[in-house]
Amino acid sequence: MRDSLPMKNTSATPLGAGAKRSTPSGGLQAWLPRLVLAPSVAISLFFVYGFMLWTFVLSLTSSRMLPSYDFVGFGQYSRLMANERWWVASTNLMIFGVLFVLICLVIGSLLAILLDQKIRQEGALRTIYLYPMALSFIVTGVVWKWLLNPQLGIQAMVQGWGFESFRFDWITNPDMAIYTLVIAAVWQASGFVMALFLAGLRGIDDSIVKAAQLDGASLPRIYWRVVMPCLRPVVFSAVMILAHIAIKSFDLVVALTGGGPGYATDLPATFMYAHAFTRAQIGLGSASAMLMLGGVLAILIPYLYSELRSRKHG
Amino acid sequence: MAALEIHNVRKEFGSERVLKDVSISIDSGEFLILVGPSGCGKSTLMNAIAGLEPVTSGNIYIDGEDVTWRTPADRDIAMVFQSYALYPSMTVRQNISFGLEMRKVPKAEREAAVERVADLLQITHLLERKPAQLSGGQRQRVAMGRALAREPKVYLFDEPLSNLDAKLRVDMRTEIKKLHQRLGTTIVYVTHDQVEAMTLADCIAVMRDGHILQLGSPDEVYNNPVDMFVAGFMGSPSMNFIRASLENNNGGYQLRIATPGEDELVLPWPEERIAADMAERLNQPVILGLRPEHFSEEDERLTSQAEGTLLSASVAVVEPTGADILLRLPLGEQEVTARVGPKCAVAAGERLALRVDMGRAILFDAETEQRIA
Amino acid sequence: MANVIRRQTPAARLGRGLLYGVLILAALFYILPLVVMLMTSVKPLSEISAGSLLSFPQNPTFAPWTKAWGEACTGMRCDGVGGYFWNSFAIVIPAVLISTTIGALNGYALTKWRFKGSELVFALMLFGCFIPFQVVLLPMAQTLGWLGISSSRAGLILVHVVFGIAFTTLFFRNFYVGIPNELVSAAKLDGAGFFRIFWRILLPVSAPIIVVSVIWQFTQIWNDFLFGVAFSAHNTQPVTVALNNLVNTSTGVREYNVDMAAAMIAALPTLVVYVLAGKYFVRGLTAGSVKG
Ligand SMILES: Nc1ncnc2c1ncn2[C@@H]1O[C@H](COP(=O)(O)OP(=O)(O)O)[C@@H](O)[C@H]1O
Ligand SMILES: [Mg+2]
């Protein structure tokens, strides 16, 4: 052995004979991982990307009852922009989305901080706060429709207690009905935000808090100045997820208000469904679906960008 | 015949060249140690030998057969990983026999192999346990057992002891050496612990940045390093590198060490060790390499016989290790470490007369860091 | 976080009391709708119109439940939600099993057998977690028609599998990333191949993530309404669609007790899962949404 290598003259394969092969493996084995992934990739390409493109194509056509392929450019988009109901739906989404996200964040973080004070029965409380997340939005809608019903629900109950002038009839009031969606959605999802924050709090290094205590900071101040800044990523993910839920909200509206009174509580998701499936406006419905996709991307891309960046740096 | 031969192997990850033309060949029954700093490509080379990573170019032969494009399973190799990589859901027995099972060895033979290996490694009482129920040292044994059960042509060990505590590591080291002597297996063993390298190896390959810098017996690598990197990497405490200039001394050579504001310090270079190209470097800066044990304290009883050059220096720090004493002493502009006997009663601040064994000193080029003499 | 040392001063005790007060109030906010739903579902109609929301049922009756299960009208037909309840199971069980299996294999291939472009493949598939489903509804309807499975359970199973594998792949990928690659290397040297390594080495340690994935998929698919309403006929509807129809069927008197009983029936399976495996449920929620 040592430095000089005996040159092989037996079994002298030409150099690089196998260099084209990408991995030392016997035929099929090398391709198995790719073969296993292939159906999923194909599914993804066809059912996600293909369908997105397909919907985009439909949105450029004048399709009504059935898809047709006579193109009208961006005509459906200008129709959409001129459609009052679309604007109501979009405005509703803004109101609903902003309130839903903010209130969930506030309630979720508060409950998490309170629960983090060595509470007896913490497990039971956590279970109660979080269980609505296991329910279908349809169930949530049915229950809250009943609770918000002026004749039989909360209003009737409080009036029954002797407060005759008590009014809580938002669900029948076109100006207020959108807020009932917020109430039901917050009821369903705020426990989840609590769980996210609690996991974040439990992940924080104890010594940071101890150091702040030694520095003489009060408890609320420690939370506000030391702990919350550490939870920035949690806030970020929570906003991301909640916004996503808000944009996709469909079932809740259907079950709680049916979009009504009139179309006062329409959201883009219900708008799209109504036009594409019941009002024979496939072109218009497709255009609205594309705008929804745009909305999701507008939230998703900055999120993914910062995720990837922080991962590279971190 | 070479049991394992690596021929001009290169490996690139994208544009990063991790192995640059590595060639090694070891005989059957030989124990090769790969040493080098972390990230120099040791594990990559092991993975290439095992077939876990394809090489970019070059060839690998096992027992004379080109296995460059064979699957790991077809190479008849076993590997012990730093993390042990025991299958968590299997018992020790199943871990050891899995490789045999995959090779369709009959059950009776598998059982026999498990018993043999368990006996060899004294893990018979652990056979029904899961890896999670074992201590670090026990896991290490099981990992070795898994490799031994199959009796492959070549064993690969990738830093197998680095997750053990110091005491256990020394025990296991001895045990591995015994096993090798007893079984005569061919082993490639990665470590960054140079004591492990010196004690276990028949042959050491020192790696750096994807190159093999030197391939030789432990004695060669330790006493005749090819450059400053190898010299500095092997040995602990590591070799002292002293800046000096090469001067003429009545036809011979001497080394002058700059000592601003003190007595001049000149060390004559032994005549029998003069190399051909020293003449070109007259009056140029060179680096003198002296290992700590190349110093010894001047002892009156030995004065007459002892060879070497005397010098005197004041001791900055005294570090007794028990077996001997390490001294830190300023020498010219740098500080050097000297290893002296445990009886040497010197305190920090005192001056001490030291003998330097120039017969074992090594001279390096100050710029290329290659060995001159 | 919370190793805060407190002395038991009166003020501190008051603070503690307040703390528990707030927490219990919040608990009431979350639990009361369920309580009301349950109480209403066992009240006779007369008691509902006479009494208040929170009044305890005087003459509890199981009749609304039996009616909701077997007689109540959902649209044209009046045979309760029972049949649809089983419909949901018939859709959910195959869809969960198929999507979890595919997700596990995908996650395994993506982490333990990386190849050039495997990260891209993952990113490509991950996007499926985020799209609003409205954007695939119309092409899906047409594709199911071509495949000859529109309005069938098979069609719904296909839809749920197609849009579920993005999540299950994500779960399993993130789980398998944490399993040391050396395990796979060792098994390769031992002579095991792709499927054998999966079956013998990876799968036995995957129990936690299988539970997470199954629970997540189960809740998602059971609770789905959009696909159910868009791609089913009256005999293949899932229970969520039937519930919505039942509540919105306006023939005769509104029977709120029956509505609530039907809602309870639709909610029970996921509630049971949540109570039995809450830990995994939360893990699925956070894993499915936080980490990409
Ligand atoms: N799969 C890989 N992809 C890209 N770079 C790698 C990969 N594996 C190893 N490297 C790079 O190769 C170099 C050598 O790594 P390694 O062989 O693990 O070193 P070590 O000598 O410490 O075992 C490192 O710089 C490492 O970053
Ligand atoms: Mg390594």
CSV table of N, CA, C and O in Angstrom, one decimal, chain B residues 278-371:
chain,number,residue,atom,x,y,z
B,278,MET,N,18.7,22.7,1.2
B,278,MET,CA,18.9,23.7,2.2
B,278,MET,C,19.7,24.8,1.8
B,278,MET,O,19.6,26.0,2.2
B,279,ALA,N,20.7,24.5,0.9
B,279,ALA,CA,21.6,25.6,0.4
B,279,ALA,C,20.8,26.8,-0.2
B,279,ALA,O,21.2,27.9,0.0
B,280,GLU,N,19.7,26.5,-0.9
B,280,GLU,CA,19.0,27.5,-1.6
B,280,GLU,C,18.3,28.4,-0.6
B,280,GLU,O,17.9,29.6,-0.9
B,281,ARG,N,18.1,27.9,0.6
B,281,ARG,CA,17.3,28.7,1.6
B,281,ARG,C,18.2,29.4,2.6
B,281,ARG,O,17.7,29.9,3.6
B,282,LEU,N,19.5,29.5,2.4
B,282,LEU,CA,20.3,30.2,3.3
B,282,LEU,C,19.8,31.6,3.5
B,282,LEU,O,19.4,32.3,2.6
B,283,ASN,N,19.8,32.0,4.8
B,283,ASN,CA,19.4,33.4,5.2
B,283,ASN,C,17.9,33.7,4.9
B,283,ASN,O,17.6,34.8,4.8
B,284,GLN,N,17.2,32.6,4.7
B,284,GLN,CA,15.8,32.8,4.5
B,284,GLN,C,15.0,32.3,5.8
B,284,GLN,O,15.5,31.5,6.5
B,285,PRO,N,13.8,32.8,6.0
B,285,PRO,CA,13.0,32.4,7.1
B,285,PRO,C,12.6,30.9,6.9
B,285,PRO,O,12.2,30.6,5.8
B,286,VAL,N,12.7,30.1,7.9
B,286,VAL,CA,12.1,28.8,7.9
B,286,VAL,C,11.4,28.5,9.2
B,286,VAL,O,11.4,29.4,10.1
B,287,ILE,N,10.7,27.4,9.3
B,287,ILE,CA,10.0,27.1,10.5
B,287,ILE,C,10.6,25.8,11.1
B,287,ILE,O,10.8,24.8,10.4
B,288,LEU,N,11.0,25.9,12.4
B,288,LEU,CA,11.6,24.8,13.1
B,288,LEU,C,10.5,24.1,13.8
B,288,LEU,O,9.8,24.7,14.6
B,289,GLY,N,10.3,22.8,13.6
B,289,GLY,CA,9.3,22.1,14.3
B,289,GLY,C,9.8,21.2,15.4
B,289,GLY,O,10.7,20.3,15.1
B,290,LEU,N,9.4,21.4,16.6
B,290,LEU,CA,9.9,20.6,17.8
B,290,LEU,C,8.8,20.1,18.6
B,290,LEU,O,7.9,20.9,19.0
B,291,ARG,N,8.7,18.8,18.8
B,291,ARG,CA,7.6,18.3,19.6
B,291,ARG,C,8.0,18.6,21.1
B,291,ARG,O,9.2,18.7,21.4
B,292,PRO,N,7.0,18.6,22.0
B,292,PRO,CA,7.2,18.9,23.4
B,292,PRO,C,8.2,17.9,24.0
B,292,PRO,O,9.1,18.3,24.8
B,293,GLU,N,8.2,16.7,23.5
B,293,GLU,CA,9.1,15.7,24.1
B,293,GLU,C,10.5,15.8,23.5
B,293,GLU,O,11.4,15.1,23.9
B,294,HIS,N,10.7,16.7,22.5
B,294,HIS,CA,12.1,16.9,22.0
B,294,HIS,C,12.9,17.8,23.0
B,294,HIS,O,14.0,18.0,22.8
B,295,PHE,N,12.2,18.3,24.0
B,295,PHE,CA,12.9,19.0,25.0
B,295,PHE,C,13.1,18.1,26.2
B,295,PHE,O,12.2,17.2,26.4
B,296,SER,N,14.1,18.3,26.9
B,296,SER,CA,14.2,17.5,28.2
B,296,SER,C,15.0,18.4,29.2
B,296,SER,O,15.8,19.2,28.8
B,297,GLU,N,14.7,18.3,30.5
B,297,GLU,CA,15.3,19.1,31.4
B,297,GLU,C,16.8,18.7,31.6
B,297,GLU,O,17.0,17.5,31.6
B,298,GLU,N,17.6,19.6,31.8
B,298,GLU,CA,19.0,19.3,32.0
B,298,GLU,C,19.2,18.7,33.4
B,298,GLU,O,18.8,19.3,34.4
B,299,ASP,N,19.7,17.5,33.4
B,299,ASP,CA,19.9,16.8,34.7
B,299,ASP,C,21.3,16.5,34.9
B,299,ASP,O,22.0,16.0,34.0
B,300,GLU,N,21.9,16.9,36.0
B,300,GLU,CA,23.4,16.8,36.2
B,300,GLU,C,23.8,15.4,36.0
B,300,GLU,O,24.9,15.1,35.4
B,301,ARG,N,23.1,14.4,36.4
B,301,ARG,CA,23.5,13.0,36.3
B,301,ARG,C,23.7,12.6,34.8
B,301,ARG,O,24.4,11.7,34.5
B,302,LEU,N,22.9,13.3,34.0
B,302,LEU,CA,22.9,12.8,32.6
B,302,LEU,C,23.8,13.7,31.7
B,302,LEU,O,24.0,13.3,30.6
B,303,THR,N,24.2,14.8,32.2
B,303,THR,CA,24.9,15.8,31.4
B,303,THR,C,25.9,15.2,30.5
B,303,THR,O,26.0,15.5,29.3
B,304,SER,N,26.7,14.3,31.0
B,304,SER,CA,27.8,13.8,30.2
B,304,SER,C,27.4,13.1,29.0
B,304,SER,O,27.9,13.4,27.9
B,305,GLN,N,26.4,12.2,29.1
B,305,GLN,CA,26.0,11.4,28.0
B,305,GLN,C,25.1,12.1,27.0
B,305,GLN,O,25.1,11.9,25.9
B,306,ALA,N,24.1,12.9,27.6
B,306,ALA,CA,23.0,13.4,26.8
B,306,ALA,C,23.5,14.2,25.6
B,306,ALA,O,24.5,14.9,25.7
B,307,GLU,N,22.8,14.0,24.5
B,307,GLU,CA,23.2,14.7,23.3
B,307,GLU,C,22.2,15.9,23.3
B,307,GLU,O,21.3,16.0,24.0
B,308,GLY,N,22.5,16.7,22.3
B,308,GLY,CA,21.5,17.8,22.1
B,308,GLY,C,22.1,19.1,22.5
B,308,GLY,O,23.2,19.2,23.0
B,309,THR,N,21.3,20.2,22.2
B,309,THR,CA,21.8,21.5,22.4
B,309,THR,C,21.2,22.0,23.6
B,309,THR,O,20.0,21.8,23.9
B,310,LEU,N,22.0,22.7,24.4
B,310,LEU,CA,21.5,23.3,25.6
B,310,LEU,C,20.9,24.7,25.4
B,310,LEU,O,21.4,25.5,24.6
B,311,LEU,N,19.8,25.0,26.0
B,311,LEU,CA,19.3,26.4,26.0
B,311,LEU,C,18.7,26.6,27.3
B,311,LEU,O,18.3,25.7,28.1
B,312,SER,N,18.5,27.9,27.6
B,312,SER,CA,17.9,28.2,28.9
B,312,SER,C,16.8,29.2,28.7
B,312,SER,O,16.8,30.1,27.9
B,313,ALA,N,15.7,29.0,29.5
B,313,ALA,CA,14.5,29.9,29.3
B,313,ALA,C,13.8,30.0,30.6
B,313,ALA,O,14.0,29.1,31.5
B,314,SER,N,13.1,31.1,30.8
B,314,SER,CA,12.3,31.2,32.0
B,314,SER,C,10.9,30.6,31.8
B,314,SER,O,10.3,30.8,30.8
B,315,VAL,N,10.5,29.9,32.8
B,315,VAL,CA,9.2,29.1,32.7
B,315,VAL,C,8.0,30.1,33.0
B,315,VAL,O,8.0,30.8,33.9
B,316,ALA,N,7.1,30.1,32.0
B,316,ALA,CA,5.9,31.0,32.2
B,316,ALA,C,4.8,30.2,33.0
B,316,ALA,O,4.2,30.8,33.9
B,317,VAL,N,4.5,29.0,32.6
B,317,VAL,CA,3.4,28.3,33.2
B,317,VAL,C,3.8,26.8,33.4
B,317,VAL,O,4.5,26.3,32.6
B,318,VAL,N,3.5,26.3,34.5
B,318,VAL,CA,3.8,24.8,34.8
B,318,VAL,C,2.4,24.1,34.8
B,318,VAL,O,1.5,24.5,35.6
B,319,GLU,N,2.3,23.1,34.0
B,319,GLU,CA,1.0,22.3,34.0
B,319,GLU,C,1.3,20.8,34.2
B,319,GLU,O,1.6,20.1,33.3
B,320,PRO,N,1.2,20.4,35.5
B,320,PRO,CA,1.5,19.0,35.7
B,320,PRO,C,0.3,18.1,35.2
B,320,PRO,O,-0.9,18.5,35.5
B,321,THR,N,0.5,17.1,34.5
B,321,THR,CA,-0.6,16.2,34.0
B,321,THR,C,-0.6,14.9,34.9
B,321,THR,O,-1.5,14.1,34.6
B,322,GLY,N,0.3,14.8,35.8
B,322,GLY,CA,0.4,13.5,36.5
B,322,GLY,C,1.5,12.7,36.0
B,322,GLY,O,2.5,12.5,36.7
B,323,ALA,N,1.4,12.2,34.8
B,323,ALA,CA,2.4,11.4,34.2
B,323,ALA,C,3.7,12.2,34.0
B,323,ALA,O,4.8,11.7,34.1
B,324,ASP,N,3.5,13.4,33.6
B,324,ASP,CA,4.7,14.3,33.3
B,324,ASP,C,4.2,15.7,33.5
B,324,ASP,O,3.1,16.0,33.9
B,325,ILE,N,5.1,16.6,33.2
B,325,ILE,CA,4.8,18.0,33.4
B,325,ILE,C,5.0,18.8,32.1
B,325,ILE,O,6.0,18.6,31.4
B,326,LEU,N,4.0,19.6,31.8
B,326,LEU,CA,4.1,20.4,30.6
B,326,LEU,C,4.5,21.8,31.0
B,326,LEU,O,4.0,22.4,32.0
B,327,LEU,N,5.5,22.4,30.3
B,327,LEU,CA,6.0,23.7,30.7
B,327,LEU,C,5.7,24.6,29.5
B,327,LEU,O,5.9,24.2,28.3
B,328,ARG,N,5.3,25.8,29.8
B,328,ARG,CA,5.1,26.8,28.7
B,328,ARG,C,6.3,27.8,28.9
B,328,ARG,O,6.5,28.4,30.0
B,329,LEU,N,7.1,28.0,27.9
B,329,LEU,CA,8.3,28.8,28.0
B,329,LEU,C,8.3,29.8,26.8
B,329,LEU,O,8.1,29.3,25.6
B,330,PRO,N,8.7,31.0,27.0
B,330,PRO,CA,8.9,31.9,25.9
B,330,PRO,C,10.2,31.6,25.2
B,330,PRO,O,11.2,31.4,25.9
B,331,LEU,N,10.2,31.5,23.9
B,331,LEU,CA,11.4,31.2,23.2
B,331,LEU,C,11.4,32.1,22.0
B,331,LEU,O,10.7,32.0,21.1
B,332,GLY,N,12.3,33.1,22.1
B,332,GLY,CA,12.3,34.2,21.1
B,332,GLY,C,11.0,34.9,21.2
B,332,GLY,O,10.5,35.2,22.3
B,333,GLU,N,10.3,35.0,20.0
B,333,GLU,CA,9.0,35.7,20.0
B,333,GLU,C,7.8,34.9,20.3
B,333,GLU,O,6.7,35.4,20.4
B,334,GLN,N,8.0,33.5,20.3
B,334,GLN,CA,6.9,32.7,20.6
B,334,GLN,C,7.0,31.9,21.9
B,334,GLN,O,8.0,31.9,22.5
B,335,GLU,N,5.9,31.3,22.3
B,335,GLU,CA,5.9,30.5,23.5
B,335,GLU,C,5.9,29.0,23.0
B,335,GLU,O,5.1,28.7,22.1
B,336,VAL,N,6.7,28.2,23.7
B,336,VAL,CA,6.7,26.8,23.3
B,336,VAL,C,6.3,25.9,24.5
B,336,VAL,O,6.3,26.4,25.6
B,337,THR,N,5.8,24.7,24.1
B,337,THR,CA,5.5,23.7,25.2
B,337,THR,C,6.6,22.7,25.2
B,337,THR,O,7.0,22.2,24.2
B,338,ALA,N,7.0,22.4,26.4
B,338,ALA,CA,8.0,21.3,26.6
B,338,ALA,C,7.4,20.3,27.6
B,338,ALA,O,6.7,20.7,28.5
B,339,ARG,N,7.8,19.0,27.3
B,339,ARG,CA,7.3,18.0,28.2
B,339,ARG,C,8.5,17.5,29.0
B,339,ARG,O,9.5,17.1,28.4
B,340,VAL,N,8.4,17.6,30.3
B,340,VAL,CA,9.5,17.1,31.2
B,340,VAL,C,9.0,16.1,32.1
B,340,VAL,O,7.8,16.0,32.3
B,341,GLY,N,10.0,15.4,32.8
B,341,GLY,CA,9.6,14.4,33.7
B,341,GLY,C,8.8,14.9,34.9
B,341,GLY,O,8.9,16.1,35.3
B,342,PRO,N,8.1,14.0,35.6
B,342,PRO,CA,7.2,14.4,36.7
B,342,PRO,C,8.0,14.9,37.9
B,342,PRO,O,7.5,15.5,38.8
B,343,LYS,N,9.3,14.6,37.9
B,343,LYS,CA,10.1,15.0,39.1
B,343,LYS,C,10.7,16.4,39.0
B,343,LYS,O,11.3,16.9,39.9
B,344,CYS,N,10.6,17.0,37.8
B,344,CYS,CA,11.2,18.3,37.6
B,344,CYS,C,10.5,19.3,38.5
B,344,CYS,O,9.4,19.7,38.4
B,345,ALA,N,11.3,19.8,39.5
B,345,ALA,CA,10.7,20.7,40.5
B,345,ALA,C,11.0,22.2,40.1
B,345,ALA,O,12.0,22.8,40.5
B,346,VAL,N,10.2,22.7,39.2
B,346,VAL,CA,10.5,24.0,38.7
B,346,VAL,C,9.2,24.8,38.9
B,346,VAL,O,8.1,24.3,38.9
B,347,ALA,N,9.3,26.1,39.3
B,347,ALA,CA,8.1,26.9,39.5
B,347,ALA,C,8.1,28.0,38.4
B,347,ALA,O,9.1,28.3,37.8
B,348,ALA,N,6.9,28.5,38.2
B,348,ALA,CA,6.7,29.6,37.2
B,348,ALA,C,7.6,30.7,37.6
B,348,ALA,O,7.8,31.1,38.8
B,349,GLY,N,8.3,31.3,36.6
B,349,GLY,CA,9.2,32.4,36.8
B,349,GLY,C,10.6,32.1,36.9
B,349,GLY,O,11.5,32.9,36.6
B,350,GLU,N,10.9,30.8,37.3
B,350,GLU,CA,12.3,30.4,37.4
B,350,GLU,C,12.9,30.1,36.0
B,350,GLU,O,12.2,29.9,35.1
B,351,ARG,N,14.2,30.2,36.0
B,351,ARG,CA,14.9,29.8,34.7
B,351,ARG,C,15.3,28.4,34.7
B,351,ARG,O,15.5,27.8,35.8
B,352,LEU,N,15.3,27.8,33.6
B,352,LEU,CA,15.5,26.3,33.5
B,352,LEU,C,16.4,26.0,32.3
B,352,LEU,O,16.2,26.6,31.2
B,353,ALA,N,17.3,25.2,32.5
B,353,ALA,CA,18.2,24.7,31.4
B,353,ALA,C,17.5,23.5,30.7
B,353,ALA,O,17.1,22.6,31.4
B,354,LEU,N,17.4,23.6,29.4
B,354,LEU,CA,16.7,22.5,28.7
B,354,LEU,C,17.6,22.1,27.6
B,354,LEU,O,18.4,22.8,27.0
B,355,ARG,N,17.5,20.8,27.3
B,355,ARG,CA,18.2,20.2,26.2
B,355,ARG,C,17.3,20.0,25.0
B,355,ARG,O,16.1,19.6,25.2
B,356,VAL,N,17.7,20.3,23.8
B,356,VAL,CA,16.8,20.2,22.7
B,356,VAL,C,17.4,19.1,21.8
B,356,VAL,O,18.6,19.1,21.4
B,357,ASP,N,16.6,18.1,21.4
B,357,ASP,CA,17.0,17.0,20.6
B,357,ASP,C,16.9,17.4,19.2
B,357,ASP,O,15.9,17.1,18.5
B,358,MET,N,17.9,18.0,18.6
B,358,MET,CA,17.9,18.5,17.2
B,358,MET,C,17.9,17.4,16.2
B,358,MET,O,17.5,17.5,15.1
B,359,GLY,N,18.3,16.2,16.7
B,359,GLY,CA,18.3,15.0,15.8
B,359,GLY,C,16.9,14.6,15.4
B,359,GLY,O,16.7,14.0,14.3
B,360,ARG,N,15.9,15.1,16.1
B,360,ARG,CA,14.5,14.7,15.7
B,360,ARG,C,13.7,15.9,15.3
B,360,ARG,O,12.5,15.8,15.0
B,361,ALA,N,14.4,17.1,15.3
B,361,ALA,CA,13.7,18.3,14.9
B,361,ALA,C,13.4,18.2,13.4
B,361,ALA,O,13.9,17.5,12.6
B,362,ILE,N,12.4,19.0,13.0
B,362,ILE,CA,11.9,19.0,11.6
B,362,ILE,C,11.9,20.5,11.1
B,362,ILE,O,11.5,21.4,11.8
B,363,LEU,N,12.3,20.6,9.8
B,363,LEU,CA,12.4,21.9,9.2
B,363,LEU,C,11.4,22.1,8.1
B,363,LEU,O,11.2,21.2,7.3
B,364,PHE,N,10.6,23.2,8.2
B,364,PHE,CA,9.6,23.4,7.2
B,364,PHE,C,9.9,24.7,6.4
B,364,PHE,O,10.5,25.7,7.0
B,365,ASP,N,9.4,24.8,5.2
B,365,ASP,CA,9.4,26.0,4.5
B,365,ASP,C,8.4,27.0,5.1
B,365,ASP,O,7.3,26.6,5.3
B,366,ALA,N,8.8,28.2,5.3
B,366,ALA,CA,7.9,29.1,6.0
B,366,ALA,C,6.7,29.5,5.1
B,366,ALA,O,5.6,29.8,5.6
B,367,GLU,N,6.9,29.4,3.8
B,367,GLU,CA,5.8,29.8,2.9
B,367,GLU,C,4.9,28.7,2.5
B,367,GLU,O,3.7,28.7,2.7
B,368,THR,N,5.5,27.6,2.0
B,368,THR,CA,4.7,26.5,1.5
B,368,THR,C,4.3,25.6,2.6
B,368,THR,O,3.4,24.7,2.4
B,369,GLU,N,4.9,25.7,3.8
B,369,GLU,CA,4.7,24.8,4.9
B,369,GLU,C,5.0,23.4,4.6
B,369,GLU,O,4.7,22.5,5.4
B,370,GLN,N,5.7,23.1,3.5
B,370,GLN,CA,6.2,21.8,3.2
B,370,GLN,C,7.5,21.5,4.0
B,370,GLN,O,8.2,22.4,4.4
B,371,ARG,N,7.7,20.2,4.2
B,371,ARG,CA,8.9,19.8,4.9
B,371,ARG,C,10.2,20.0,4.1
B,371,ARG,O,10.2,19.8,2.9
